[in-house]
PDB file of N, CA and C in Angstrom:
ATOM      1  N   MET A   1      11.205  10.244   5.117  1.00 60.00           N
ATOM      2  CA  MET A   1      11.219  10.473   4.527  1.00 60.00           C
ATOM      3  C   MET A   1      10.841  11.701   3.077  1.00 60.00           C
ATOM      4  N   ASN A   2      10.767  12.808   3.211  1.00 77.00           N
ATOM      5  CA  ASN A   2      11.021  13.597   1.979  1.00 77.00           C
ATOM      6  C   ASN A   2      11.643  13.478   0.307  1.00 77.00           C
ATOM      7  N   LYS A   3      12.622  11.846   0.374  1.00 93.00           N
ATOM      8  CA  LYS A   3      13.054  11.707   0.079  1.00 93.00           C
ATOM      9  C   LYS A   3      12.736  10.470  -1.310  1.00 93.00           C
ATOM     10  N   TYR A   4      11.312  10.369  -0.818  1.00 95.00           N
ATOM     11  CA  TYR A   4      10.303   9.232  -1.196  1.00 95.00           C
ATOM     12  C   TYR A   4       9.738   8.825  -2.860  1.00 95.00           C
ATOM     13  N   GLU A   5       9.972   9.073  -3.695  1.00 95.00           N
ATOM     14  CA  GLU A   5       9.975   9.520  -4.725  1.00 95.00           C
ATOM     15  C   GLU A   5       8.355   8.434  -5.118  1.00 95.00           C
ATOM     16  N   TYR A   6       7.923   9.632  -5.259  1.00 97.00           N
ATOM     17  CA  TYR A   6       6.569   8.815  -5.698  1.00 97.00           C
ATOM     18  C   TYR A   6       5.860   8.919  -7.380  1.00 97.00           C
ATOM     19  N   SER A   7       4.624   7.749  -7.025  1.00 97.00           N
ATOM     20  CA  SER A   7       4.773   7.683  -8.506  1.00 97.00           C
ATOM     21  C   SER A   7       2.595   8.444  -8.970  1.00 97.00           C
ATOM     22  N   ASP A   8       2.503   8.628  -9.762  1.00 97.00           N
ATOM     23  CA  ASP A   8       1.665   9.295 -10.584  1.00 97.00           C
ATOM     24  C   ASP A   8       1.259   8.554 -10.911  1.00 97.00           C
ATOM     25  N   GLU A   9       1.193   7.119 -11.318  1.00 97.00           N
ATOM     26  CA  GLU A   9       0.334   6.307 -11.399  1.00 97.00           C
ATOM     27  C   GLU A   9       0.495   5.442 -10.100  1.00 97.00           C
ATOM     28  N   PRO A  10      -1.107   4.880 -10.111  1.00 98.00           N
ATOM     29  CA  PRO A  10      -1.234   4.031  -9.314  1.00 98.00           C
ATOM     30  C   PRO A  10      -0.385   3.101  -9.419  1.00 98.00           C
ATOM     31  N   ILE A  11       0.975   2.476  -8.180  1.00 98.00           N
ATOM     32  CA  ILE A  11       0.778   1.263  -8.052  1.00 98.00           C
ATOM     33  C   ILE A  11       0.245   0.254  -6.590  1.00 98.00           C
ATOM     34  N   SER A  12       0.983  -0.863  -6.105  1.00 96.00           N
ATOM     35  CA  SER A  12       0.730  -2.051  -5.631  1.00 96.00           C
ATOM     36  C   SER A  12       1.418  -1.749  -4.050  1.00 96.00           C
ATOM     37  N   ILE A  13       0.988  -2.085  -3.153  1.00 96.00           N
ATOM     38  CA  ILE A  13       1.776  -1.968  -1.449  1.00 96.00           C
ATOM     39  C   ILE A  13       3.048  -2.624  -1.505  1.00 96.00           C
ATOM     40  N   THR A  14       3.594  -3.597  -2.167  1.00 96.00           N
ATOM     41  CA  THR A  14       4.529  -4.057  -2.112  1.00 96.00           C
ATOM     42  C   THR A  14       5.309  -2.919  -2.968  1.00 96.00           C
ATOM     43  N   HIS A  15       4.953  -2.371  -3.815  1.00 97.00           N
ATOM     44  CA  HIS A  15       5.870  -1.234  -4.756  1.00 97.00           C
ATOM     45  C   HIS A  15       6.851   0.096  -3.510  1.00 97.00           C
ATOM     46  N   VAL A  16       5.250   0.712  -2.824  1.00 97.00           N
ATOM     47  CA  VAL A  16       5.449   1.329  -2.256  1.00 97.00           C
ATOM     48  C   VAL A  16       6.505   1.433  -0.859  1.00 97.00           C
ATOM     49  N   VAL A  17       6.534   0.322  -0.228  1.00 96.00           N
ATOM     50  CA  VAL A  17       6.601  -0.752   0.445  1.00 96.00           C
ATOM     51  C   VAL A  17       8.568  -0.703   0.260  1.00 96.00           C
ATOM     52  N   ARG A  18       8.317  -1.052  -1.093  1.00 96.00           N
ATOM     53  CA  ARG A  18       9.748  -0.825  -1.582  1.00 96.00           C
ATOM     54  C   ARG A  18      10.642   0.453  -1.822  1.00 96.00           C
ATOM     55  N   ARG A  19      10.300   1.557  -2.128  1.00 96.00           N
ATOM     56  CA  ARG A  19      10.572   2.392  -2.614  1.00 96.00           C
ATOM     57  C   ARG A  19      10.987   3.035  -1.139  1.00 96.00           C
ATOM     58  N   ILE A  20       9.846   2.598   0.339  1.00 95.00           N
ATOM     59  CA  ILE A  20       9.708   3.278   0.940  1.00 95.00           C
ATOM     60  C   ILE A  20      11.527   2.861   2.315  1.00 95.00           C
ATOM     61  N   ASN A  21      11.310   1.248   1.835  1.00 93.00           N
ATOM     62  CA  ASN A  21      12.748   0.466   2.569  1.00 93.00           C
ATOM     63  C   ASN A  21      14.291   1.413   1.438  1.00 93.00           C
ATOM     64  N   ASN A  22      14.180   1.277   0.467  1.00 93.00           N
ATOM     65  CA  ASN A  22      15.595   1.420  -0.007  1.00 93.00           C
ATOM     66  C   ASN A  22      15.131   2.974   0.181  1.00 93.00           C
ATOM     67  N   LEU A  23      14.961   3.757   0.828  1.00 91.00           N
ATOM     68  CA  LEU A  23      15.700   4.720   1.570  1.00 91.00           C
ATOM     69  C   LEU A  23      15.643   4.605   3.713  1.00 91.00           C
ATOM     70  N   ILE A  24      15.883   3.824   4.311  1.00 87.00           N
ATOM     71  CA  ILE A  24      15.926   3.439   5.489  1.00 87.00           C
ATOM     72  C   ILE A  24      17.466   2.597   5.024  1.00 87.00           C
ATOM     73  N   ASN A  25      18.415   2.907   6.664  1.00 80.00           N
ATOM     74  CA  ASN A  25      19.760   2.180   6.470  1.00 80.00           C
ATOM     75  C   ASN A  25      19.228   0.992   6.834  1.00 80.00           C
ATOM     76  N   GLN A  26      19.617   0.408   6.571  1.00 76.00           N
ATOM     77  CA  GLN A  26      19.195  -1.498   6.752  1.00 76.00           C
ATOM     78  C   GLN A  26      20.380  -2.213   8.389  1.00 76.00           C
ATOM     79  N   ASN A  27      20.501  -1.033   8.617  1.00 81.00           N
ATOM     80  CA  ASN A  27      21.600  -0.996   9.405  1.00 81.00           C
ATOM     81  C   ASN A  27      21.156  -0.878  10.590  1.00 81.00           C
ATOM     82  N   GLU A  28      20.433  -0.163  10.873  1.00 81.00           N
ATOM     83  CA  GLU A  28      20.012   0.803  12.048  1.00 81.00           C
ATOM     84  C   GLU A  28      18.782   0.368  11.898  1.00 81.00           C
ATOM     85  N   VAL A  29      17.762   0.262  10.661  1.00 80.00           N
ATOM     86  CA  VAL A  29      15.973   0.002  11.042  1.00 80.00           C
ATOM     87  C   VAL A  29      16.225  -1.563  10.651  1.00 80.00           C
ATOM     88  N   LYS A  30      15.249  -2.503  11.111  1.00 86.00           N
ATOM     89  CA  LYS A  30      14.685  -3.257  10.046  1.00 86.00           C
ATOM     90  C   LYS A  30      13.989  -2.678   9.181  1.00 86.00           C
ATOM     91  N   ARG A  31      13.888  -4.263   8.072  1.00 88.00           N
ATOM     92  CA  ARG A  31      12.638  -3.603   6.938  1.00 88.00           C
ATOM     93  C   ARG A  31      11.895  -2.890   6.701  1.00 88.00           C
ATOM     94  N   LEU A  32      10.698  -2.902   6.368  1.00 91.00           N
ATOM     95  CA  LEU A  32       9.283  -1.811   6.996  1.00 91.00           C
ATOM     96  C   LEU A  32       8.771  -3.861   5.503  1.00 91.00           C
ATOM     97  N   SER A  33       7.604  -3.817   6.172  1.00 93.00           N
ATOM     98  CA  SER A  33       6.690  -5.716   5.546  1.00 93.00           C
ATOM     99  C   SER A  33       5.505  -4.575   4.832  1.00 93.00           C
ATOM    100  N   TYR A  34       5.239  -5.220   3.222  1.00 94.00           N
ATOM    101  CA  TYR A  34       3.788  -4.201   3.470  1.00 94.00           C
ATOM    102  C   TYR A  34       3.222  -5.108   4.124  1.00 94.00           C
ATOM    103  N   LYS A  35       3.337  -6.252   4.686  1.00 94.00           N
ATOM    104  CA  LYS A  35       1.935  -6.450   6.361  1.00 94.00           C
ATOM    105  C   LYS A  35       1.833  -5.306   7.398  1.00 94.00           C
ATOM    106  N   VAL A  36       2.841  -4.769   8.082  1.00 93.00           N
ATOM    107  CA  VAL A  36       2.239  -3.891   8.736  1.00 93.00           C
ATOM    108  C   VAL A  36       1.622  -3.100   8.013  1.00 93.00           C
ATOM    109  N   VAL A  37       2.372  -2.189   6.534  1.00 95.00           N
ATOM    110  CA  VAL A  37       1.384  -1.266   6.417  1.00 95.00           C
ATOM    111  C   VAL A  37      -0.123  -1.540   5.782  1.00 95.00           C
ATOM    112  N   SER A  38      -0.177  -2.912   4.975  1.00 96.00           N
ATOM    113  CA  SER A  38      -1.916  -3.122   5.307  1.00 96.00           C
ATOM    114  C   SER A  38      -2.527  -3.805   6.251  1.00 96.00           C
ATOM    115  N   ASP A  39      -2.149  -3.828   7.239  1.00 95.00           N
ATOM    116  CA  ASP A  39      -2.455  -3.886   9.189  1.00 95.00           C
ATOM    117  C   ASP A  39      -3.433  -3.078   9.415  1.00 95.00           C
ATOM    118  N   LYS A  40      -1.983  -1.781   8.935  1.00 96.00           N
ATOM    119  CA  LYS A  40      -2.193  -0.169  10.216  1.00 96.00           C
ATOM    120  C   LYS A  40      -3.667   0.316   8.765  1.00 96.00           C
ATOM    121  N   LEU A  41      -3.999   0.254   7.702  1.00 97.00           N
ATOM    122  CA  LEU A  41      -4.285   1.238   6.709  1.00 97.00           C
ATOM    123  C   LEU A  41      -5.607  -0.188   7.182  1.00 97.00           C
ATOM    124  N   LYS A  42      -4.877  -1.190   7.847  1.00 97.00           N
ATOM    125  CA  LYS A  42      -6.951  -1.622   8.210  1.00 97.00           C
ATOM    126  C   LYS A  42      -7.373  -1.072   8.973  1.00 97.00           C
ATOM    127  N   ASP A  43      -6.833  -1.311  10.576  1.00 95.00           N
ATOM    128  CA  ASP A  43      -6.746  -0.228  11.328  1.00 95.00           C
ATOM    129  C   ASP A  43      -7.521   1.223  11.797  1.00 95.00           C
ATOM    130  N   MET A  44      -6.747   1.685  10.385  1.00 95.00           N
ATOM    131  CA  MET A  44      -7.215   2.888   9.930  1.00 95.00           C
ATOM    132  C   MET A  44      -8.675   3.159   9.602  1.00 95.00           C
ATOM    133  N   GLY A  45      -9.031   1.572   8.826  1.00 97.00           N
ATOM    134  CA  GLY A  45     -10.007   2.050   8.418  1.00 97.00           C
ATOM    135  C   GLY A  45     -10.837   2.397   6.976  1.00 97.00           C
ATOM    136  N   MET A  46      -9.726   1.921   6.019  1.00 97.00           N
ATOM    137  CA  MET A  46      -8.118   2.175   4.681  1.00 97.00           C
ATOM    138  C   MET A  46      -9.199   1.077   4.568  1.00 97.00           C
ATOM    139  N   LEU A  47      -8.499  -0.439   4.586  1.00 98.00           N
ATOM    140  CA  LEU A  47      -8.323  -1.439   3.835  1.00 98.00           C
ATOM    141  C   LEU A  47      -9.576  -1.978   4.402  1.00 98.00           C
ATOM    142  N   GLU A  48      -9.807  -3.772   3.988  1.00 97.00           N
ATOM    143  CA  GLU A  48     -10.699  -4.363   4.689  1.00 97.00           C
ATOM    144  C   GLU A  48     -10.746  -5.327   4.303  1.00 97.00           C
ATOM    145  N   ASP A  49     -11.150  -7.173   4.822  1.00 95.00           N
ATOM    146  CA  ASP A  49     -10.921  -8.356   4.080  1.00 95.00           C
ATOM    147  C   ASP A  49     -11.553  -8.406   2.967  1.00 95.00           C
ATOM    148  N   ALA A  50     -11.132  -9.062   2.070  1.00 94.00           N
ATOM    149  CA  ALA A  50     -12.214  -8.437   0.541  1.00 94.00           C
ATOM    150  C   ALA A  50     -13.208  -9.994   1.091  1.00 94.00           C
ATOM    151  N   ASN A  51     -13.403 -10.476   2.038  1.00 91.00           N
ATOM    152  CA  ASN A  51     -14.222 -11.456   2.266  1.00 91.00           C
ATOM    153  C   ASN A  51     -14.925 -12.339   1.034  1.00 91.00           C
ATOM    154  N   GLY A  52     -13.869 -12.379  -0.067  1.00 89.00           N
ATOM    155  CA  GLY A  52     -14.833 -13.443  -1.546  1.00 89.00           C
ATOM    156  C   GLY A  52     -14.632 -11.910  -2.489  1.00 89.00           C
ATOM    157  N   LYS A  53     -15.681 -10.727  -1.890  1.00 90.00           N
ATOM    158  CA  LYS A  53     -16.473 -10.530  -2.998  1.00 90.00           C
ATOM    159  C   LYS A  53     -15.080  -9.177  -4.527  1.00 90.00           C
ATOM    160  N   TYR A  54     -13.484 -10.080  -3.979  1.00 90.00           N
ATOM    161  CA  TYR A  54     -13.237  -9.329  -5.798  1.00 90.00           C
ATOM    162  C   TYR A  54     -12.318 -11.209  -6.004  1.00 90.00           C
ATOM    163  N   GLY A  55     -12.475 -11.843  -5.881  1.00 85.00           N
ATOM    164  CA  GLY A  55     -11.500 -13.175  -6.358  1.00 85.00           C
ATOM    165  C   GLY A  55     -11.117 -13.752  -5.466  1.00 85.00           C
ATOM    166  N   ASN A  56     -10.060 -14.003  -5.081  1.00 83.00           N
ATOM    167  CA  ASN A  56      -9.068 -14.740  -4.619  1.00 83.00           C
ATOM    168  C   ASN A  56      -8.272 -12.839  -3.975  1.00 83.00           C
ATOM    169  N   ALA A  57      -8.404 -11.818  -4.547  1.00 88.00           N
ATOM    170  CA  ALA A  57      -8.116 -10.619  -3.136  1.00 88.00           C
ATOM    171  C   ALA A  57      -7.589 -11.006  -1.534  1.00 88.00           C
ATOM    172  N   ARG A  58      -7.123 -10.412  -0.780  1.00 91.00           N
ATOM    173  CA  ARG A  58      -7.525 -10.980   0.032  1.00 91.00           C
ATOM    174  C   ARG A  58      -8.061  -9.166   1.406  1.00 91.00           C
ATOM    175  N   THR A  59      -7.258  -8.224   0.458  1.00 94.00           N
ATOM    176  CA  THR A  59      -7.915  -7.097   0.104  1.00 94.00           C
ATOM    177  C   THR A  59      -8.380  -6.083   0.897  1.00 94.00           C
ATOM    178  N   CYS A  60      -9.304  -5.109   0.206  1.00 96.00           N
ATOM    179  CA  CYS A  60     -10.089  -4.496  -0.629  1.00 96.00           C
ATOM    180  C   CYS A  60     -10.137  -3.158   0.224  1.00 96.00           C
ATOM    181  N   PRO A  61      -9.932  -2.156  -0.279  1.00 98.00           N
ATOM    182  CA  PRO A  61     -10.248   0.081   0.427  1.00 98.00           C
ATOM    183  C   PRO A  61     -11.597  -0.196   0.391  1.00 98.00           C
ATOM    184  N   THR A  62     -11.478   0.512   1.688  1.00 98.00           N
ATOM    185  CA  THR A  62     -13.367   0.774   1.769  1.00 98.00           C
ATOM    186  C   THR A  62     -13.277   2.068   1.342  1.00 98.00           C
ATOM    187  N   LYS A  63     -14.586   2.843   2.129  1.00 98.00           N
ATOM    188  CA  LYS A  63     -15.061   3.978   1.289  1.00 98.00           C
ATOM    189  C   LYS A  63     -13.825   4.651   1.769  1.00 98.00           C
ATOM    190  N   ILE A  64     -13.478   4.662   2.994  1.00 97.00           N
ATOM    191  CA  ILE A  64     -12.435   5.674   3.711  1.00 97.00           C
ATOM    192  C   ILE A  64     -11.383   6.200   2.695  1.00 97.00           C
ATOM    193  N   GLY A  65     -10.898   4.784   2.414  1.00 98.00           N
ATOM    194  CA  GLY A  65      -9.337   4.095   2.106  1.00 98.00           C
ATOM    195  C   GLY A  65      -9.949   5.148   0.200  1.00 98.00           C
ATOM    196  N   GLU A  66     -10.995   4.524  -0.313  1.00 98.00           N
ATOM    197  CA  GLU A  66     -10.997   4.364  -1.984  1.00 98.00           C
ATOM    198  C   GLU A  66     -10.719   6.475  -1.802  1.00 98.00           C
ATOM    199  N   GLU A  67     -12.045   7.144  -1.267  1.00 98.00           N
ATOM    200  CA  GLU A  67     -11.984   8.787  -1.923  1.00 98.00           C
ATOM    201  C   GLU A  67      -9.925   9.292  -0.826  1.00 98.00           C
ATOM    202  N   ILE A  68      -8.584   8.592  -0.452  1.00 98.00           N
ATOM    203  CA  ILE A  68      -8.170   8.011  -0.585  1.00 98.00           C
ATOM    204  C   ILE A  68      -7.247   8.536  -1.424  1.00 98.00           C
ATOM    205  N   GLY A  69      -8.068   7.357  -1.644  1.00 98.00           N
ATOM    206  CA  GLY A  69      -6.464   7.204  -3.040  1.00 98.00           C
ATOM    207  C   GLY A  69      -6.312   5.502  -3.837  1.00 98.00           C
ATOM    208  N   ILE A  70      -7.099   4.553  -2.616  1.00 98.00           N
ATOM    209  CA  ILE A  70      -7.946   3.299  -2.909  1.00 98.00           C
ATOM    210  C   ILE A  70      -7.588   2.926  -3.914  1.00 98.00           C
ATOM    211  N   SER A  71      -7.191   2.077  -4.942  1.00 98.00           N
ATOM    212  CA  SER A  71      -8.416   1.886  -5.772  1.00 98.00           C
ATOM    213  C   SER A  71      -7.883  -0.306  -5.544  1.00 98.00           C
ATOM    214  N   ILE A  72      -9.389  -0.784  -6.146  1.00 97.00           N
ATOM    215  CA  ILE A  72      -8.868  -2.174  -6.923  1.00 97.00           C
ATOM    216  C   ILE A  72      -9.361  -1.962  -8.587  1.00 97.00           C
ATOM    217  N   GLU A  73      -8.742  -3.184  -8.488  1.00 95.00           N
ATOM    218  CA  GLU A  73      -8.569  -3.125 -10.456  1.00 95.00           C
ATOM    219  C   GLU A  73      -8.712  -4.491 -10.740  1.00 95.00           C
ATOM    220  N   LYS A  74      -9.447  -4.914 -11.620  1.00 94.00           N
ATOM    221  CA  LYS A  74      -9.407  -6.448 -12.038  1.00 94.00           C
ATOM    222  C   LYS A  74      -8.620  -6.561 -13.380  1.00 94.00           C
ATOM    223  N   ARG A  75      -7.176  -7.974 -13.201  1.00 92.00           N
ATOM    224  CA  ARG A  75      -6.760  -7.543 -14.301  1.00 92.00           C
ATOM    225  C   ARG A  75      -6.296  -9.311 -14.809  1.00 92.00           C
ATOM    226  N   ILE A  76      -5.247  -9.349 -16.024  1.00 93.00           N
ATOM    227  CA  ILE A  76      -5.408 -10.335 -16.792  1.00 93.00           C
ATOM    228  C   ILE A  76      -4.451 -10.741 -16.878  1.00 93.00           C
ATOM    229  N   SER A  77      -3.662 -11.909 -16.547  1.00 92.00           N
ATOM    230  CA  SER A  77      -2.390 -12.142 -16.772  1.00 92.00           C
ATOM    231  C   SER A  77      -2.414 -14.341 -17.683  1.00 92.00           C
ATOM    232  N   ASN A  78      -1.158 -14.394 -18.180  1.00 94.00           N
ATOM    233  CA  ASN A  78      -1.567 -15.940 -18.139  1.00 94.00           C
ATOM    234  C   ASN A  78      -2.319 -16.404 -17.733  1.00 94.00           C
ATOM    235  N   LYS A  79      -2.182 -16.374 -16.156  1.00 90.00           N
ATOM    236  CA  LYS A  79      -2.664 -17.348 -15.429  1.00 90.00           C
ATOM    237  C   LYS A  79      -4.477 -17.164 -14.996  1.00 90.00           C
ATOM    238  N   GLY A  80      -5.252 -15.961 -15.197  1.00 91.00           N
ATOM    239  CA  GLY A  80      -6.410 -15.464 -15.132  1.00 91.00           C
ATOM    240  C   GLY A  80      -6.872 -14.773 -15.137  1.00 91.00           C
ATOM    241  N   GLU A  81      -7.582 -14.444 -14.150  1.00 91.00           N
ATOM    242  CA  GLU A  81      -8.150 -13.001 -13.818  1.00 91.00           C
ATOM    243  C   GLU A  81      -7.349 -12.568 -12.531  1.00 91.00           C
ATOM    244  N   TYR A  82      -7.675 -11.479 -12.273  1.00 92.00           N
ATOM    245  CA  TYR A  82      -7.212 -11.286 -10.535  1.00 92.00           C
ATOM    246  C   TYR A  82      -7.397  -9.807  -9.824  1.00 92.00           C
ATOM    247  N   PHE A  83      -7.584  -9.793  -9.031  1.00 94.00           N
ATOM    248  CA  PHE A  83      -7.872  -8.574  -8.789  1.00 94.00           C
ATOM    249  C   PHE A  83      -6.188  -8.273  -7.706  1.00 94.00           C
ATOM    250  N   ALA A  84      -6.583  -6.603  -7.988  1.00 94.00           N
ATOM    251  CA  ALA A  84      -5.596  -5.675  -7.173  1.00 94.00           C
ATOM    252  C   ALA A  84      -5.621  -4.912  -6.748  1.00 94.00           C
ATOM    253  N   THR A  85      -5.259  -4.553  -5.292  1.00 96.00           N
ATOM    254  CA  THR A  85      -5.594  -2.927  -4.991  1.00 96.00           C
ATOM    255  C   THR A  85      -4.085  -2.032  -4.820  1.00 96.00           C
ATOM    256  N   TYR A  86      -4.504  -0.588  -5.593  1.00 97.00           N
ATOM    257  CA  TYR A  86      -3.533  -0.021  -6.291  1.00 97.00           C
ATOM    258  C   TYR A  86      -2.985   2.013  -5.215  1.00 97.00           C
ATOM    259  N   TYR A  87      -2.575   1.577  -4.963  1.00 98.00           N
ATOM    260  CA  TYR A  87      -2.439   3.203  -4.030  1.00 98.00           C
ATOM    261  C   TYR A  87      -1.391   4.363  -5.079  1.00 98.00           C
ATOM    262  N   ASN A  88      -3.158   5.465  -5.142  1.00 98.00           N
ATOM    263  CA  ASN A  88      -1.771   6.202  -6.666  1.00 98.00           C
ATOM    264  C   ASN A  88      -1.730   6.891  -5.552  1.00 98.00           C
ATOM    265  N   ARG A  89      -0.926   8.798  -5.977  1.00 98.00           N
ATOM    266  CA  ARG A  89      -0.391   9.807  -5.098  1.00 98.00           C
ATOM    267  C   ARG A  89      -0.865   9.615  -4.324  1.00 98.00           C
ATOM    268  N   ASN A  90      -1.821   9.752  -3.995  1.00 98.00           N
ATOM    269  CA  ASN A  90      -2.944  10.728  -2.609  1.00 98.00           C
ATOM    270  C   ASN A  90      -2.407   9.924  -1.550  1.00 98.00           C
ATOM    271  N   ALA A  91      -2.897   8.070  -2.310  1.00 98.00           N
ATOM    272  CA  ALA A  91      -2.439   6.882  -0.696  1.00 98.00           C
ATOM    273  C   ALA A  91      -1.180   7.068  -0.464  1.00 98.00           C
ATOM    274  N   GLN A  92      -0.158   6.922  -1.675  1.00 98.00           N
ATOM    275  CA  GLN A  92       0.553   7.155  -1.339  1.00 98.00           C
ATOM    276  C   GLN A  92       1.128   8.570  -0.130  1.00 98.00           C
ATOM    277  N   GLU A  93       1.766   9.392  -0.134  1.00 97.00           N
ATOM    278  CA  GLU A  93       1.208  10.782   0.448  1.00 97.00           C
ATOM    279  C   GLU A  93       1.019  10.174   1.753  1.00 97.00           C
ATOM    280  N   PHE A  94      -0.301   9.220   1.893  1.00 97.00           N
ATOM    281  CA  PHE A  94      -0.767  10.109   2.797  1.00 97.00           C
ATOM    282  C   PHE A  94       0.010   8.766   4.291  1.00 97.00           C
ATOM    283  N   ILE A  95       0.716   7.400   3.761  1.00 97.00           N
ATOM    284  CA  ILE A  95       0.953   6.369   3.643  1.00 97.00           C
ATOM    285  C   ILE A  95       2.065   7.868   4.531  1.00 97.00           C
ATOM    286  N   ILE A  96       3.299   8.213   3.726  1.00 95.00           N
ATOM    287  CA  ILE A  96       4.672   8.340   3.511  1.00 95.00           C
ATOM    288  C   ILE A  96       4.055   9.463   5.504  1.00 95.00           C
ATOM    289  N   ASN A  97       2.044  10.399   5.444  1.00 94.00           N
ATOM    290  CA  ASN A  97       2.554  11.084   5.877  1.00 94.00           C
ATOM    291  C   ASN A  97       2.525  10.932   7.656  1.00 94.00           C
ATOM    292  N   HIS A  98       2.221   9.032   7.336  1.00 93.00           N
ATOM    293  CA  HIS A  98       1.179   8.197   9.040  1.00 93.00           C
ATOM    294  C   HIS A  98       2.260   7.306   9.352  1.00 93.00           C
ATOM    295  N   ILE A  99       4.012   7.063   8.552  1.00 91.00           N
ATOM    296  CA  ILE A  99       4.064   5.248   8.661  1.00 91.00           C
ATOM    297  C   ILE A  99       5.854   5.427   9.860  1.00 91.00           C
ATOM    298  N   GLN A 100       4.803   7.514   9.934  1.00 87.00           N
ATOM    299  CA  GLN A 100       5.980   6.815  11.975  1.00 87.00           C
ATOM    300  C   GLN A 100       4.536   6.162  13.007  1.00 87.00           C
ATOM    301  N   ALA A 101       3.313   6.532  12.931  1.00 84.00           N
ATOM    302  CA  ALA A 101       2.196   6.465  13.406  1.00 84.00           C
ATOM    303  C   ALA A 101       1.944   4.387  13.221  1.00 84.00           C
ATOM    304  N   MET A 102       2.801   4.011  11.583  1.00 84.00           N
ATOM    305  CA  MET A 102       1.694   3.151  11.146  1.00 84.00           C
ATOM    306  C   MET A 102       3.080   1.923  12.238  1.00 84.00           C
ATOM    307  N   ILE A 103       4.762   2.665  12.344  1.00 80.00           N
ATOM    308  CA  ILE A 103       6.245   1.695  12.158  1.00 80.00           C
ATOM    309  C   ILE A 103       5.678   1.735  14.183  1.00 80.00           C
ATOM    310  N   SER A 104       5.600   3.290  14.363  1.00 75.00           N
ATOM    311  CA  SER A 104       5.070   2.264  15.859  1.00 75.00           C
ATOM    312  C   SER A 104       4.222   1.294  16.256  1.00 75.00           C
ATOM    313  N   LYS A 105       4.548   0.950  18.045  1.00 59.00           N
ATOM    314  CA  LYS A 105       4.256   0.309  18.684  1.00 59.00           C
ATOM    315  C   LYS A 105       3.104   0.605  19.532  1.00 59.00           C
TER     316      LYS A 105
END
């Protein structure tokens, strides 16, 4: 994954996974799902269920997740307020450095 293009601006897990999938030969390997990464981050104690703490956000970072660069931010769209989880460069590096453990069963 040394060709992964890190973003210096925090990005969503969807964007992180999209960048990973752009590097995968899809004839040889199945596309990665953001849910797989998100579930593994939960297993590793980086994310937890939001349980209504942040509106309709499904997950939010734990203290450990915040320490590696996962954050949750309030956003406003034409549909109203919502919360989104973002991954800074350090969090992206964590995911890339642990991707093998995340995808192996």
